[in-house]
JSON list of C-alpha atoms in Angstrom, two decimals:
[
{"chain": "E", "resi": 30, "resn": "MET", "atom": "CA", "xyz": [32.39, -45.96, -18.30]},
{"chain": "E", "resi": 31, "resn": "PRO", "atom": "CA", "xyz": [32.13, -42.96, -20.67]},
{"chain": "E", "resi": 32, "resn": "CYS", "atom": "CA", "xyz": [33.32, -39.65, -19.37]},
{"chain": "E", "resi": 33, "resn": "ASN", "atom": "CA", "xyz": [29.91, -38.07, -19.90]},
{"chain": "E", "resi": 34, "resn": "GLN", "atom": "CA", "xyz": [26.40, -39.55, -19.95]},
{"chain": "E", "resi": 35, "resn": "PRO", "atom": "CA", "xyz": [23.71, -37.88, -22.12]},
{"chain": "E", "resi": 36, "resn": "ASP", "atom": "CA", "xyz": [22.09, -36.25, -19.06]},
{"chain": "E", "resi": 37, "resn": "GLN", "atom": "CA", "xyz": [25.37, -35.02, -17.59]},
{"chain": "E", "resi": 38, "resn": "PRO", "atom": "CA", "xyz": [26.97, -31.63, -18.22]},
{"chain": "E", "resi": 39, "resn": "LEU", "atom": "CA", "xyz": [29.87, -31.67, -20.63]},
{"chain": "E", "resi": 40, "resn": "GLY", "atom": "CA", "xyz": [33.11, -32.31, -18.73]},
{"chain": "E", "resi": 41, "resn": "SER", "atom": "CA", "xyz": [31.49, -33.57, -15.53]},
{"chain": "E", "resi": 42, "resn": "GLY", "atom": "CA", "xyz": [33.15, -36.96, -15.92]},
{"chain": "E", "resi": 43, "resn": "VAL", "atom": "CA", "xyz": [36.53, -35.35, -16.30]},
{"chain": "E", "resi": 44, "resn": "CYS", "atom": "CA", "xyz": [35.89, -33.18, -13.25]},
{"chain": "E", "resi": 45, "resn": "ALA", "atom": "CA", "xyz": [34.89, -36.22, -11.21]},
{"chain": "E", "resi": 46, "resn": "GLU", "atom": "CA", "xyz": [38.06, -38.04, -12.21]},
{"chain": "E", "resi": 47, "resn": "THR", "atom": "CA", "xyz": [40.11, -34.98, -11.39]},
{"chain": "E", "resi": 48, "resn": "GLY", "atom": "CA", "xyz": [38.56, -34.67, -7.93]},
{"chain": "E", "resi": 49, "resn": "ALA", "atom": "CA", "xyz": [38.94, -38.36, -7.15]},
{"chain": "E", "resi": 50, "resn": "HIS", "atom": "CA", "xyz": [42.53, -38.73, -8.34]},
{"chain": "E", "resi": 51, "resn": "PRO", "atom": "CA", "xyz": [44.13, -35.25, -8.51]},
{"chain": "E", "resi": 52, "resn": "GLU", "atom": "CA", "xyz": [47.72, -36.55, -8.41]},
{"chain": "E", "resi": 53, "resn": "ARG", "atom": "CA", "xyz": [47.08, -39.03, -11.23]},
{"chain": "E", "resi": 54, "resn": "PHE", "atom": "CA", "xyz": [45.35, -36.36, -13.30]},
{"chain": "E", "resi": 55, "resn": "LEU", "atom": "CA", "xyz": [48.17, -33.85, -12.79]},
{"chain": "E", "resi": 56, "resn": "ASN", "atom": "CA", "xyz": [50.76, -36.52, -13.56]},
{"chain": "E", "resi": 57, "resn": "THR", "atom": "CA", "xyz": [49.02, -37.43, -16.82]},
{"chain": "E", "resi": 58, "resn": "VAL", "atom": "CA", "xyz": [48.60, -33.82, -17.92]},
{"chain": "E", "resi": 59, "resn": "SER", "atom": "CA", "xyz": [52.20, -32.94, -17.03]},
{"chain": "E", "resi": 60, "resn": "HIS", "atom": "CA", "xyz": [53.64, -35.85, -19.00]},
{"chain": "E", "resi": 61, "resn": "GLY", "atom": "CA", "xyz": [51.34, -35.04, -21.90]},
{"chain": "E", "resi": 62, "resn": "LEU", "atom": "CA", "xyz": [52.56, -31.46, -22.03]},
{"chain": "E", "resi": 63, "resn": "ARG", "atom": "CA", "xyz": [56.25, -32.19, -21.55]},
{"chain": "E", "resi": 64, "resn": "SER", "atom": "CA", "xyz": [56.51, -34.52, -24.55]},
{"chain": "E", "resi": 65, "resn": "PRO", "atom": "CA", "xyz": [55.62, -31.94, -27.25]},
{"chain": "E", "resi": 66, "resn": "LEU", "atom": "CA", "xyz": [57.65, -29.28, -25.47]},
{"chain": "E", "resi": 67, "resn": "THR", "atom": "CA", "xyz": [60.69, -31.56, -25.49]},
{"chain": "E", "resi": 68, "resn": "ALA", "atom": "CA", "xyz": [60.18, -32.07, -29.23]},
{"chain": "E", "resi": 69, "resn": "ILE", "atom": "CA", "xyz": [59.99, -28.31, -29.82]},
{"chain": "E", "resi": 70, "resn": "ILE", "atom": "CA", "xyz": [63.19, -27.73, -27.85]},
{"chain": "E", "resi": 71, "resn": "ALA", "atom": "CA", "xyz": [65.02, -30.47, -29.77]},
{"chain": "E", "resi": 72, "resn": "ALA", "atom": "CA", "xyz": [63.80, -29.14, -33.13]},
{"chain": "E", "resi": 73, "resn": "THR", "atom": "CA", "xyz": [64.91, -25.63, -32.23]},
{"chain": "E", "resi": 74, "resn": "GLU", "atom": "CA", "xyz": [68.35, -26.89, -31.24]},
{"chain": "E", "resi": 75, "resn": "LEU", "atom": "CA", "xyz": [68.66, -28.54, -34.65]},
{"chain": "E", "resi": 76, "resn": "LEU", "atom": "CA", "xyz": [67.55, -25.34, -36.34]},
{"chain": "E", "resi": 77, "resn": "LEU", "atom": "CA", "xyz": [70.14, -23.32, -34.45]},
{"chain": "E", "resi": 78, "resn": "HIS", "atom": "CA", "xyz": [73.09, -25.68, -34.76]},
{"chain": "E", "resi": 79, "resn": "ALA", "atom": "CA", "xyz": [72.59, -28.11, -37.65]},
{"chain": "E", "resi": 80, "resn": "SER", "atom": "CA", "xyz": [70.48, -26.48, -40.34]},
{"chain": "E", "resi": 81, "resn": "GLY", "atom": "CA", "xyz": [73.00, -24.15, -41.91]},
{"chain": "E", "resi": 82, "resn": "PRO", "atom": "CA", "xyz": [73.48, -20.39, -41.62]},
{"chain": "E", "resi": 83, "resn": "LEU", "atom": "CA", "xyz": [70.67, -18.27, -40.18]},
{"chain": "E", "resi": 84, "resn": "THR", "atom": "CA", "xyz": [70.16, -14.56, -40.46]},
{"chain": "E", "resi": 85, "resn": "GLU", "atom": "CA", "xyz": [70.47, -12.57, -37.26]},
{"chain": "E", "resi": 86, "resn": "ARG", "atom": "CA", "xyz": [66.69, -12.10, -37.20]},
{"chain": "E", "resi": 87, "resn": "GLN", "atom": "CA", "xyz": [66.04, -15.82, -37.72]},
{"chain": "E", "resi": 88, "resn": "ARG", "atom": "CA", "xyz": [68.51, -16.74, -34.98]},
{"chain": "E", "resi": 89, "resn": "ARG", "atom": "CA", "xyz": [66.97, -14.26, -32.57]},
{"chain": "E", "resi": 90, "resn": "HIS", "atom": "CA", "xyz": [63.48, -15.70, -33.15]},
{"chain": "E", "resi": 91, "resn": "ALA", "atom": "CA", "xyz": [64.72, -19.29, -32.85]},
{"chain": "E", "resi": 92, "resn": "GLU", "atom": "CA", "xyz": [66.50, -18.52, -29.58]},
{"chain": "E", "resi": 93, "resn": "ARG", "atom": "CA", "xyz": [63.33, -16.94, -28.24]},
{"chain": "E", "resi": 94, "resn": "VAL", "atom": "CA", "xyz": [61.33, -20.05, -29.16]},
{"chain": "E", "resi": 95, "resn": "ARG", "atom": "CA", "xyz": [63.91, -22.26, -27.44]},
{"chain": "E", "resi": 96, "resn": "ALA", "atom": "CA", "xyz": [64.01, -20.10, -24.30]},
{"chain": "E", "resi": 97, "resn": "ASN", "atom": "CA", "xyz": [60.22, -19.88, -23.98]},
{"chain": "E", "resi": 98, "resn": "SER", "atom": "CA", "xyz": [59.78, -23.60, -24.66]},
{"chain": "E", "resi": 99, "resn": "GLN", "atom": "CA", "xyz": [62.34, -24.49, -22.00]},
{"chain": "E", "resi": 100, "resn": "ASP", "atom": "CA", "xyz": [60.65, -22.07, -19.61]},
{"chain": "E", "resi": 101, "resn": "MET", "atom": "CA", "xyz": [57.26, -23.74, -20.16]},
{"chain": "E", "resi": 102, "resn": "HIS", "atom": "CA", "xyz": [58.85, -27.20, -19.87]},
{"chain": "E", "resi": 103, "resn": "ASP", "atom": "CA", "xyz": [60.28, -26.20, -16.48]},
{"chain": "E", "resi": 104, "resn": "ARG", "atom": "CA", "xyz": [56.90, -24.94, -15.28]},
{"chain": "E", "resi": 105, "resn": "VAL", "atom": "CA", "xyz": [55.23, -28.20, -16.24]},
{"chain": "E", "resi": 106, "resn": "SER", "atom": "CA", "xyz": [58.03, -30.10, -14.49]},
{"chain": "E", "resi": 107, "resn": "ASP", "atom": "CA", "xyz": [57.38, -27.98, -11.39]},
{"chain": "E", "resi": 108, "resn": "LEU", "atom": "CA", "xyz": [53.71, -29.00, -11.44]},
{"chain": "E", "resi": 109, "resn": "LEU", "atom": "CA", "xyz": [54.65, -32.66, -11.64]},
{"chain": "E", "resi": 110, "resn": "GLU", "atom": "CA", "xyz": [57.28, -32.33, -8.91]},
{"chain": "E", "resi": 111, "resn": "LEU", "atom": "CA", "xyz": [54.86, -30.44, -6.66]},
{"chain": "E", "resi": 112, "resn": "SER", "atom": "CA", "xyz": [52.22, -33.17, -7.03]},
{"chain": "E", "resi": 113, "resn": "LEU", "atom": "CA", "xyz": [54.78, -35.83, -6.05]},
{"chain": "E", "resi": 114, "resn": "HIS", "atom": "CA", "xyz": [55.91, -33.92, -2.96]},
{"chain": "E", "resi": 115, "resn": "GLN", "atom": "CA", "xyz": [52.36, -33.14, -1.83]},
{"chain": "E", "resi": 116, "resn": "ALA", "atom": "CA", "xyz": [51.39, -36.81, -2.21]},
{"chain": "E", "resi": 117, "resn": "ASP", "atom": "CA", "xyz": [54.60, -37.85, -0.40]},
{"chain": "E", "resi": 118, "resn": "ARG", "atom": "CA", "xyz": [55.53, -40.07, -3.33]},
{"chain": "E", "resi": 119, "resn": "VAL", "atom": "CA", "xyz": [59.04, -38.76, -3.96]},
{"chain": "E", "resi": 120, "resn": "THR", "atom": "CA", "xyz": [61.82, -41.31, -4.36]},
{"chain": "E", "resi": 121, "resn": "LEU", "atom": "CA", "xyz": [65.31, -39.83, -4.44]},
{"chain": "E", "resi": 122, "resn": "HIS", "atom": "CA", "xyz": [67.79, -41.63, -6.69]},
{"chain": "E", "resi": 123, "resn": "LEU", "atom": "CA", "xyz": [70.91, -40.91, -4.68]},
{"chain": "E", "resi": 124, "resn": "ARG", "atom": "CA", "xyz": [74.38, -41.61, -6.00]},
{"chain": "E", "resi": 125, "resn": "PRO", "atom": "CA", "xyz": [77.78, -39.90, -5.81]},
{"chain": "E", "resi": 126, "resn": "PHE", "atom": "CA", "xyz": [77.77, -36.99, -8.23]},
{"chain": "E", "resi": 127, "resn": "ASP", "atom": "CA", "xyz": [80.05, -34.07, -8.99]},
{"chain": "E", "resi": 128, "resn": "LEU", "atom": "CA", "xyz": [78.14, -30.93, -8.02]},
{"chain": "E", "resi": 129, "resn": "GLU", "atom": "CA", "xyz": [80.22, -28.99, -10.54]},
{"chain": "E", "resi": 130, "resn": "ALA", "atom": "CA", "xyz": [78.62, -31.06, -13.31]},
{"chain": "E", "resi": 131, "resn": "CYS", "atom": "CA", "xyz": [75.14, -30.30, -11.93]},
{"chain": "E", "resi": 132, "resn": "ALA", "atom": "CA", "xyz": [75.90, -26.58, -12.01]},
{"chain": "E", "resi": 133, "resn": "ALA", "atom": "CA", "xyz": [77.31, -26.73, -15.54]},
{"chain": "E", "resi": 134, "resn": "GLU", "atom": "CA", "xyz": [74.23, -28.57, -16.83]},
{"chain": "E", "resi": 135, "resn": "ALA", "atom": "CA", "xyz": [71.85, -26.13, -15.16]},
{"chain": "E", "resi": 136, "resn": "ILE", "atom": "CA", "xyz": [73.70, -23.10, -16.53]},
{"chain": "E", "resi": 137, "resn": "ALA", "atom": "CA", "xyz": [73.76, -24.55, -20.05]},
{"chain": "E", "resi": 138, "resn": "SER", "atom": "CA", "xyz": [70.00, -25.08, -19.97]},
{"chain": "E", "resi": 139, "resn": "ILE", "atom": "CA", "xyz": [69.17, -21.51, -18.86]},
{"chain": "E", "resi": 140, "resn": "ARG", "atom": "CA", "xyz": [71.73, -19.82, -21.11]},
{"chain": "E", "resi": 141, "resn": "PRO", "atom": "CA", "xyz": [69.13, -19.05, -23.85]},
{"chain": "E", "resi": 142, "resn": "LEU", "atom": "CA", "xyz": [66.89, -17.34, -21.29]},
{"chain": "E", "resi": 143, "resn": "ALA", "atom": "CA", "xyz": [69.84, -15.28, -20.01]},
{"chain": "E", "resi": 144, "resn": "LEU", "atom": "CA", "xyz": [70.76, -14.24, -23.56]},
{"chain": "E", "resi": 145, "resn": "ALA", "atom": "CA", "xyz": [67.18, -13.25, -24.33]},
{"chain": "E", "resi": 146, "resn": "GLN", "atom": "CA", "xyz": [67.05, -11.19, -21.12]},
{"chain": "E", "resi": 147, "resn": "GLY", "atom": "CA", "xyz": [70.49, -9.64, -21.68]},
{"chain": "E", "resi": 148, "resn": "VAL", "atom": "CA", "xyz": [71.77, -10.92, -18.33]},
{"chain": "E", "resi": 149, "resn": "GLU", "atom": "CA", "xyz": [75.25, -12.30, -17.62]},
{"chain": "E", "resi": 150, "resn": "VAL", "atom": "CA", "xyz": [75.49, -15.54, -15.64]},
{"chain": "E", "resi": 151, "resn": "ILE", "atom": "CA", "xyz": [78.82, -15.99, -13.84]},
{"chain": "E", "resi": 152, "resn": "HIS", "atom": "CA", "xyz": [79.83, -19.38, -12.50]},
{"chain": "E", "resi": 153, "resn": "ALA", "atom": "CA", "xyz": [82.46, -19.29, -9.77]},
{"chain": "E", "resi": 154, "resn": "PRO", "atom": "CA", "xyz": [83.55, -22.92, -9.35]},
{"chain": "E", "resi": 155, "resn": "SER", "atom": "CA", "xyz": [84.94, -24.03, -6.01]},
{"chain": "E", "resi": 156, "resn": "ALA", "atom": "CA", "xyz": [88.67, -24.59, -5.68]},
{"chain": "E", "resi": 157, "resn": "HIS", "atom": "CA", "xyz": [88.24, -28.33, -5.24]},
{"chain": "E", "resi": 158, "resn": "PRO", "atom": "CA", "xyz": [85.64, -30.65, -6.82]},
{"chain": "E", "resi": 159, "resn": "VAL", "atom": "CA", "xyz": [82.95, -31.81, -4.41]},
{"chain": "E", "resi": 160, "resn": "THR", "atom": "CA", "xyz": [81.27, -35.17, -4.85]},
{"chain": "E", "resi": 161, "resn": "CYS", "atom": "CA", "xyz": [78.04, -35.64, -2.94]},
{"chain": "E", "resi": 162, "resn": "ARG", "atom": "CA", "xyz": [75.28, -38.26, -2.78]},
{"chain": "E", "resi": 163, "resn": "VAL", "atom": "CA", "xyz": [72.38, -36.50, -4.46]},
{"chain": "E", "resi": 164, "resn": "ASP", "atom": "CA", "xyz": [69.54, -37.03, -6.89]},
{"chain": "E", "resi": 165, "resn": "ALA", "atom": "CA", "xyz": [71.40, -35.28, -9.71]},
{"chain": "E", "resi": 166, "resn": "ALA", "atom": "CA", "xyz": [68.32, -34.65, -11.87]},
{"chain": "E", "resi": 167, "resn": "ARG", "atom": "CA", "xyz": [66.56, -32.91, -8.99]},
{"chain": "E", "resi": 168, "resn": "ILE", "atom": "CA", "xyz": [69.62, -30.83, -8.06]},
{"chain": "E", "resi": 169, "resn": "VAL", "atom": "CA", "xyz": [69.83, -29.65, -11.68]},
{"chain": "E", "resi": 170, "resn": "HIS", "atom": "CA", "xyz": [66.10, -28.86, -11.54]},
{"chain": "E", "resi": 171, "resn": "LEU", "atom": "CA", "xyz": [66.66, -26.92, -8.31]},
{"chain": "E", "resi": 172, "resn": "LEU", "atom": "CA", "xyz": [69.56, -24.90, -9.72]},
{"chain": "E", "resi": 173, "resn": "ARG", "atom": "CA", "xyz": [67.72, -24.22, -12.97]},
{"chain": "E", "resi": 174, "resn": "ASN", "atom": "CA", "xyz": [64.70, -22.93, -11.04]},
{"chain": "E", "resi": 175, "resn": "LEU", "atom": "CA", "xyz": [66.78, -20.60, -8.88]},
{"chain": "E", "resi": 176, "resn": "LEU", "atom": "CA", "xyz": [68.84, -19.34, -11.81]},
{"chain": "E", "resi": 177, "resn": "SER", "atom": "CA", "xyz": [65.84, -18.74, -14.09]},
{"chain": "E", "resi": 178, "resn": "ASN", "atom": "CA", "xyz": [64.01, -16.99, -11.25]},
{"chain": "E", "resi": 179, "resn": "ALA", "atom": "CA", "xyz": [67.00, -14.68, -10.82]},
{"chain": "E", "resi": 180, "resn": "ILE", "atom": "CA", "xyz": [67.21, -14.03, -14.56]},
{"chain": "E", "resi": 181, "resn": "ARG", "atom": "CA", "xyz": [63.55, -13.01, -14.80]},
{"chain": "E", "resi": 182, "resn": "HIS", "atom": "CA", "xyz": [63.99, -10.46, -12.02]},
{"chain": "E", "resi": 183, "resn": "THR", "atom": "CA", "xyz": [67.29, -8.98, -13.17]},
{"chain": "E", "resi": 184, "resn": "PRO", "atom": "CA", "xyz": [67.20, -6.10, -15.67]},
{"chain": "E", "resi": 185, "resn": "THR", "atom": "CA", "xyz": [69.14, -6.10, -18.91]},
{"chain": "E", "resi": 186, "resn": "GLY", "atom": "CA", "xyz": [72.84, -5.62, -18.24]},
{"chain": "E", "resi": 187, "resn": "GLY", "atom": "CA", "xyz": [72.63, -7.19, -14.79]},
{"chain": "E", "resi": 188, "resn": "GLN", "atom": "CA", "xyz": [74.58, -10.12, -13.41]},
{"chain": "E", "resi": 189, "resn": "ILE", "atom": "CA", "xyz": [73.86, -13.40, -11.66]},
{"chain": "E", "resi": 190, "resn": "ARG", "atom": "CA", "xyz": [76.57, -15.27, -9.79]},
{"chain": "E", "resi": 191, "resn": "LEU", "atom": "CA", "xyz": [76.51, -18.94, -8.85]},
{"chain": "E", "resi": 192, "resn": "SER", "atom": "CA", "xyz": [79.07, -20.03, -6.25]},
{"chain": "E", "resi": 193, "resn": "ARG", "atom": "CA", "xyz": [79.66, -22.91, -3.89]},
{"chain": "E", "resi": 194, "resn": "GLU", "atom": "CA", "xyz": [81.79, -23.43, -0.78]},
{"chain": "E", "resi": 195, "resn": "VAL", "atom": "CA", "xyz": [82.25, -25.98, 1.98]},
{"chain": "E", "resi": 196, "resn": "GLN", "atom": "CA", "xyz": [81.41, -24.81, 5.50]},
{"chain": "E", "resi": 197, "resn": "GLY", "atom": "CA", "xyz": [82.09, -27.57, 8.00]},
{"chain": "E", "resi": 198, "resn": "ALA", "atom": "CA", "xyz": [79.46, -30.27, 7.59]},
{"chain": "E", "resi": 199, "resn": "TRP", "atom": "CA", "xyz": [77.65, -28.41, 4.81]},
{"chain": "E", "resi": 200, "resn": "ILE", "atom": "CA", "xyz": [78.07, -27.54, 1.15]},
{"chain": "E", "resi": 201, "resn": "VAL", "atom": "CA", "xyz": [76.63, -24.05, 0.63]},
{"chain": "E", "resi": 202, "resn": "HIS", "atom": "CA", "xyz": [75.40, -22.90, -2.78]},
{"chain": "E", "resi": 203, "resn": "ARG", "atom": "CA", "xyz": [74.60, -19.25, -3.47]},
{"chain": "E", "resi": 204, "resn": "ILE", "atom": "CA", "xyz": [72.75, -17.65, -6.37]},
{"chain": "E", "resi": 205, "resn": "GLU", "atom": "CA", "xyz": [73.17, -13.87, -6.18]},
{"chain": "E", "resi": 206, "resn": "ASP", "atom": "CA", "xyz": [71.55, -11.38, -8.54]},
{"chain": "E", "resi": 207, "resn": "THR", "atom": "CA", "xyz": [71.58, -7.63, -9.14]},
{"chain": "E", "resi": 208, "resn": "GLY", "atom": "CA", "xyz": [67.84, -7.58, -9.69]},
{"chain": "E", "resi": 209, "resn": "CYS", "atom": "CA", "xyz": [64.87, -5.76, -8.25]},
{"chain": "E", "resi": 210, "resn": "GLY", "atom": "CA", "xyz": [65.05, -7.33, -4.81]},
{"chain": "E", "resi": 211, "resn": "ILE", "atom": "CA", "xyz": [62.16, -8.49, -2.64]},
{"chain": "E", "resi": 212, "resn": "ALA", "atom": "CA", "xyz": [60.16, -6.41, -0.17]},
{"chain": "E", "resi": 213, "resn": "PRO", "atom": "CA", "xyz": [60.66, -7.53, 3.46]},
{"chain": "E", "resi": 214, "resn": "ALA", "atom": "CA", "xyz": [56.94, -8.23, 3.88]},
{"chain": "E", "resi": 215, "resn": "ARG", "atom": "CA", "xyz": [57.07, -10.77, 1.05]},
{"chain": "E", "resi": 216, "resn": "LEU", "atom": "CA", "xyz": [60.01, -12.76, 2.39]},
{"chain": "E", "resi": 217, "resn": "GLU", "atom": "CA", "xyz": [58.02, -14.59, 5.07]},
{"chain": "E", "resi": 218, "resn": "THR", "atom": "CA", "xyz": [55.74, -16.30, 2.55]},
{"chain": "E", "resi": 219, "resn": "LEU", "atom": "CA", "xyz": [58.13, -16.46, -0.39]},
{"chain": "E", "resi": 220, "resn": "PHE", "atom": "CA", "xyz": [58.42, -20.26, -0.39]},
{"chain": "E", "resi": 221, "resn": "GLU", "atom": "CA", "xyz": [54.71, -20.99, 0.06]},
{"chain": "E", "resi": 222, "resn": "PRO", "atom": "CA", "xyz": [53.00, -22.78, -2.88]},
{"chain": "E", "resi": 223, "resn": "PHE", "atom": "CA", "xyz": [51.05, -20.63, -5.34]},
{"chain": "E", "resi": 224, "resn": "TYR", "atom": "CA", "xyz": [52.45, -17.43, -3.85]},
{"chain": "E", "resi": 225, "resn": "GLN", "atom": "CA", "xyz": [54.22, -14.95, -6.08]},
{"chain": "E", "resi": 226, "resn": "GLY", "atom": "CA", "xyz": [56.98, -13.38, -4.06]},
{"chain": "E", "resi": 227, "resn": "ARG", "atom": "CA", "xyz": [57.87, -10.56, -6.41]},
{"chain": "E", "resi": 228, "resn": "SER", "atom": "CA", "xyz": [55.57, -7.95, -7.79]},
{"chain": "E", "resi": 229, "resn": "GLU", "atom": "CA", "xyz": [55.78, -8.81, -11.47]},
{"chain": "E", "resi": 230, "resn": "GLY", "atom": "CA", "xyz": [57.23, -11.30, -13.93]},
{"chain": "E", "resi": 231, "resn": "GLY", "atom": "CA", "xyz": [58.90, -14.44, -12.67]},
{"chain": "E", "resi": 232, "resn": "ASP", "atom": "CA", "xyz": [57.13, -17.59, -11.64]},
{"chain": "E", "resi": 233, "resn": "ARG", "atom": "CA", "xyz": [53.57, -16.85, -12.71]},
{"chain": "E", "resi": 234, "resn": "LEU", "atom": "CA", "xyz": [52.38, -20.15, -11.21]},
{"chain": "E", "resi": 235, "resn": "GLY", "atom": "CA", "xyz": [53.97, -19.37, -7.86]},
{"chain": "E", "resi": 236, "resn": "ILE", "atom": "CA", "xyz": [55.30, -22.90, -7.27]},
{"chain": "E", "resi": 237, "resn": "GLY", "atom": "CA", "xyz": [58.92, -22.88, -8.42]},
{"chain": "E", "resi": 238, "resn": "LEU", "atom": "CA", "xyz": [60.45, -21.75, -5.12]},
{"chain": "E", "resi": 239, "resn": "ASN", "atom": "CA", "xyz": [58.22, -24.10, -3.13]},
{"chain": "E", "resi": 240, "resn": "VAL", "atom": "CA", "xyz": [59.50, -26.98, -5.26]},
{"chain": "E", "resi": 241, "resn": "CYS", "atom": "CA", "xyz": [63.08, -25.79, -4.65]},
{"chain": "E", "resi": 242, "resn": "ARG", "atom": "CA", "xyz": [62.57, -25.87, -0.91]},
{"chain": "E", "resi": 243, "resn": "ALA", "atom": "CA", "xyz": [61.01, -29.33, -1.07]},
{"chain": "E", "resi": 244, "resn": "ILE", "atom": "CA", "xyz": [63.95, -30.71, -3.07]},
{"chain": "E", "resi": 245, "resn": "VAL", "atom": "CA", "xyz": [66.51, -29.23, -0.67]},
{"chain": "E", "resi": 246, "resn": "GLU", "atom": "CA", "xyz": [64.71, -30.50, 2.42]},
{"chain": "E", "resi": 247, "resn": "ARG", "atom": "CA", "xyz": [64.40, -34.00, 0.93]},
{"chain": "E", "resi": 248, "resn": "HIS", "atom": "CA", "xyz": [68.20, -33.96, 0.70]},
{"chain": "E", "resi": 249, "resn": "GLY", "atom": "CA", "xyz": [68.51, -32.91, 4.36]},
{"chain": "E", "resi": 250, "resn": "GLY", "atom": "CA", "xyz": [69.39, -29.27, 3.70]},
{"chain": "E", "resi": 251, "resn": "THR", "atom": "CA", "xyz": [67.82, -25.83, 4.02]},
{"chain": "E", "resi": 252, "resn": "LEU", "atom": "CA", "xyz": [66.94, -23.03, 1.59]},
{"chain": "E", "resi": 253, "resn": "SER", "atom": "CA", "xyz": [67.01, -19.36, 2.58]},
{"chain": "E", "resi": 254, "resn": "VAL", "atom": "CA", "xyz": [67.01, -15.92, 1.00]},
{"chain": "E", "resi": 255, "resn": "GLU", "atom": "CA", "xyz": [68.40, -12.48, 1.79]},
{"chain": "E", "resi": 256, "resn": "SER", "atom": "CA", "xyz": [67.28, -9.49, -0.22]},
{"chain": "E", "resi": 257, "resn": "ILE", "atom": "CA", "xyz": [67.48, -5.71, -0.39]},
{"chain": "E", "resi": 258, "resn": "LEU", "atom": "CA", "xyz": [64.73, -4.03, -2.36]},
{"chain": "E", "resi": 259, "resn": "GLY", "atom": "CA", "xyz": [66.17, -2.32, -5.42]},
{"chain": "E", "resi": 260, "resn": "ILE", "atom": "CA", "xyz": [69.60, -3.91, -4.94]},
{"chain": "E", "resi": 261, "resn": "GLY", "atom": "CA", "xyz": [69.23, -7.66, -5.45]},
{"chain": "E", "resi": 262, "resn": "SER", "atom": "CA", "xyz": [68.72, -11.02, -3.80]},
{"chain": "E", "resi": 263, "resn": "SER", "atom": "CA", "xyz": [70.84, -13.93, -2.63]},
{"chain": "E", "resi": 264, "resn": "PHE", "atom": "CA", "xyz": [69.37, -17.42, -2.41]},
{"chain": "E", "resi": 265, "resn": "SER", "atom": "CA", "xyz": [71.40, -20.00, -0.47]},
{"chain": "E", "resi": 266, "resn": "PHE", "atom": "CA", "xyz": [70.85, -23.70, -0.02]},
{"chain": "E", "resi": 267, "resn": "THR", "atom": "CA", "xyz": [72.83, -26.29, 1.88]},
{"chain": "E", "resi": 268, "resn": "LEU", "atom": "CA", "xyz": [73.54, -29.96, 1.25]},
{"chain": "E", "resi": 269, "resn": "PRO", "atom": "CA", "xyz": [75.19, -32.32, 3.76]},
{"chain": "E", "resi": 270, "resn": "HIS", "atom": "CA", "xyz": [78.91, -32.69, 3.08]},
{"chain": "E", "resi": 271, "resn": "PRO", "atom": "CA", "xyz": [79.81, -36.40, 2.84]},
{"chain": "E", "resi": 272, "resn": "ALA", "atom": "CA", "xyz": [83.09, -35.70, 4.66]},
{"chain": "E", "resi": 273, "resn": "GLY", "atom": "CA", "xyz": [81.55, -33.29, 7.17]},
{"chain": "E", "resi": 274, "resn": "ASP", "atom": "CA", "xyz": [82.00, -35.62, 10.12]},
{"chain": "E", "resi": 275, "resn": "GLU", "atom": "CA", "xyz": [85.69, -35.84, 9.38]},
{"chain": "E", "resi": 276, "resn": "ALA", "atom": "CA", "xyz": [86.24, -32.07, 9.12]}
]
């Protein structure tokens, strides 16, 4: 059946399909947007690392393209992830994975954004490697969201620190920033979908932190935040320690 009949308003068929199958529509749009963004990111990586010398101005512009493309790719991924969680169609691919590797991958992916913002990201690895049964791709997504959120709300010259420690039956991750902080009145609804918890910048769609909470809870953990306005914020999430019962 054609999307629009001659006596129908332009786009009415598309709207009907969207209303009848919102998850399918969002899934299709998200995949359609991610493919060209992935190509842009790959092309920019080649330009930066395999195309010969660049002037400082050329490199600065290329890094900005890469950072903004990765940022948009993450937002589209958030839309897709949100649709899966809301439709209760999430399947976790759990396997033993080194959480240190997840952190390293997440930091590498947000490094261009940190450089563009003039923010230092410090990774404080734990004394001993921790292997945990997780969906590694989603844990990387979670860390990338929390780190990029911190970067966007930390002024030039600020710092972000990622650390991890074992506390009994739990593995606790912390992302601490020296940013603008969050007003107490905003903390109660910070993780609600389509709510922007800070006054400006950041997650303009208002879904990134909601997706983070959903990922953590699917793994059996919790996500929380402490913040002092004008000083900074600390986001913490827990994952079950595989050896927790033995501790």
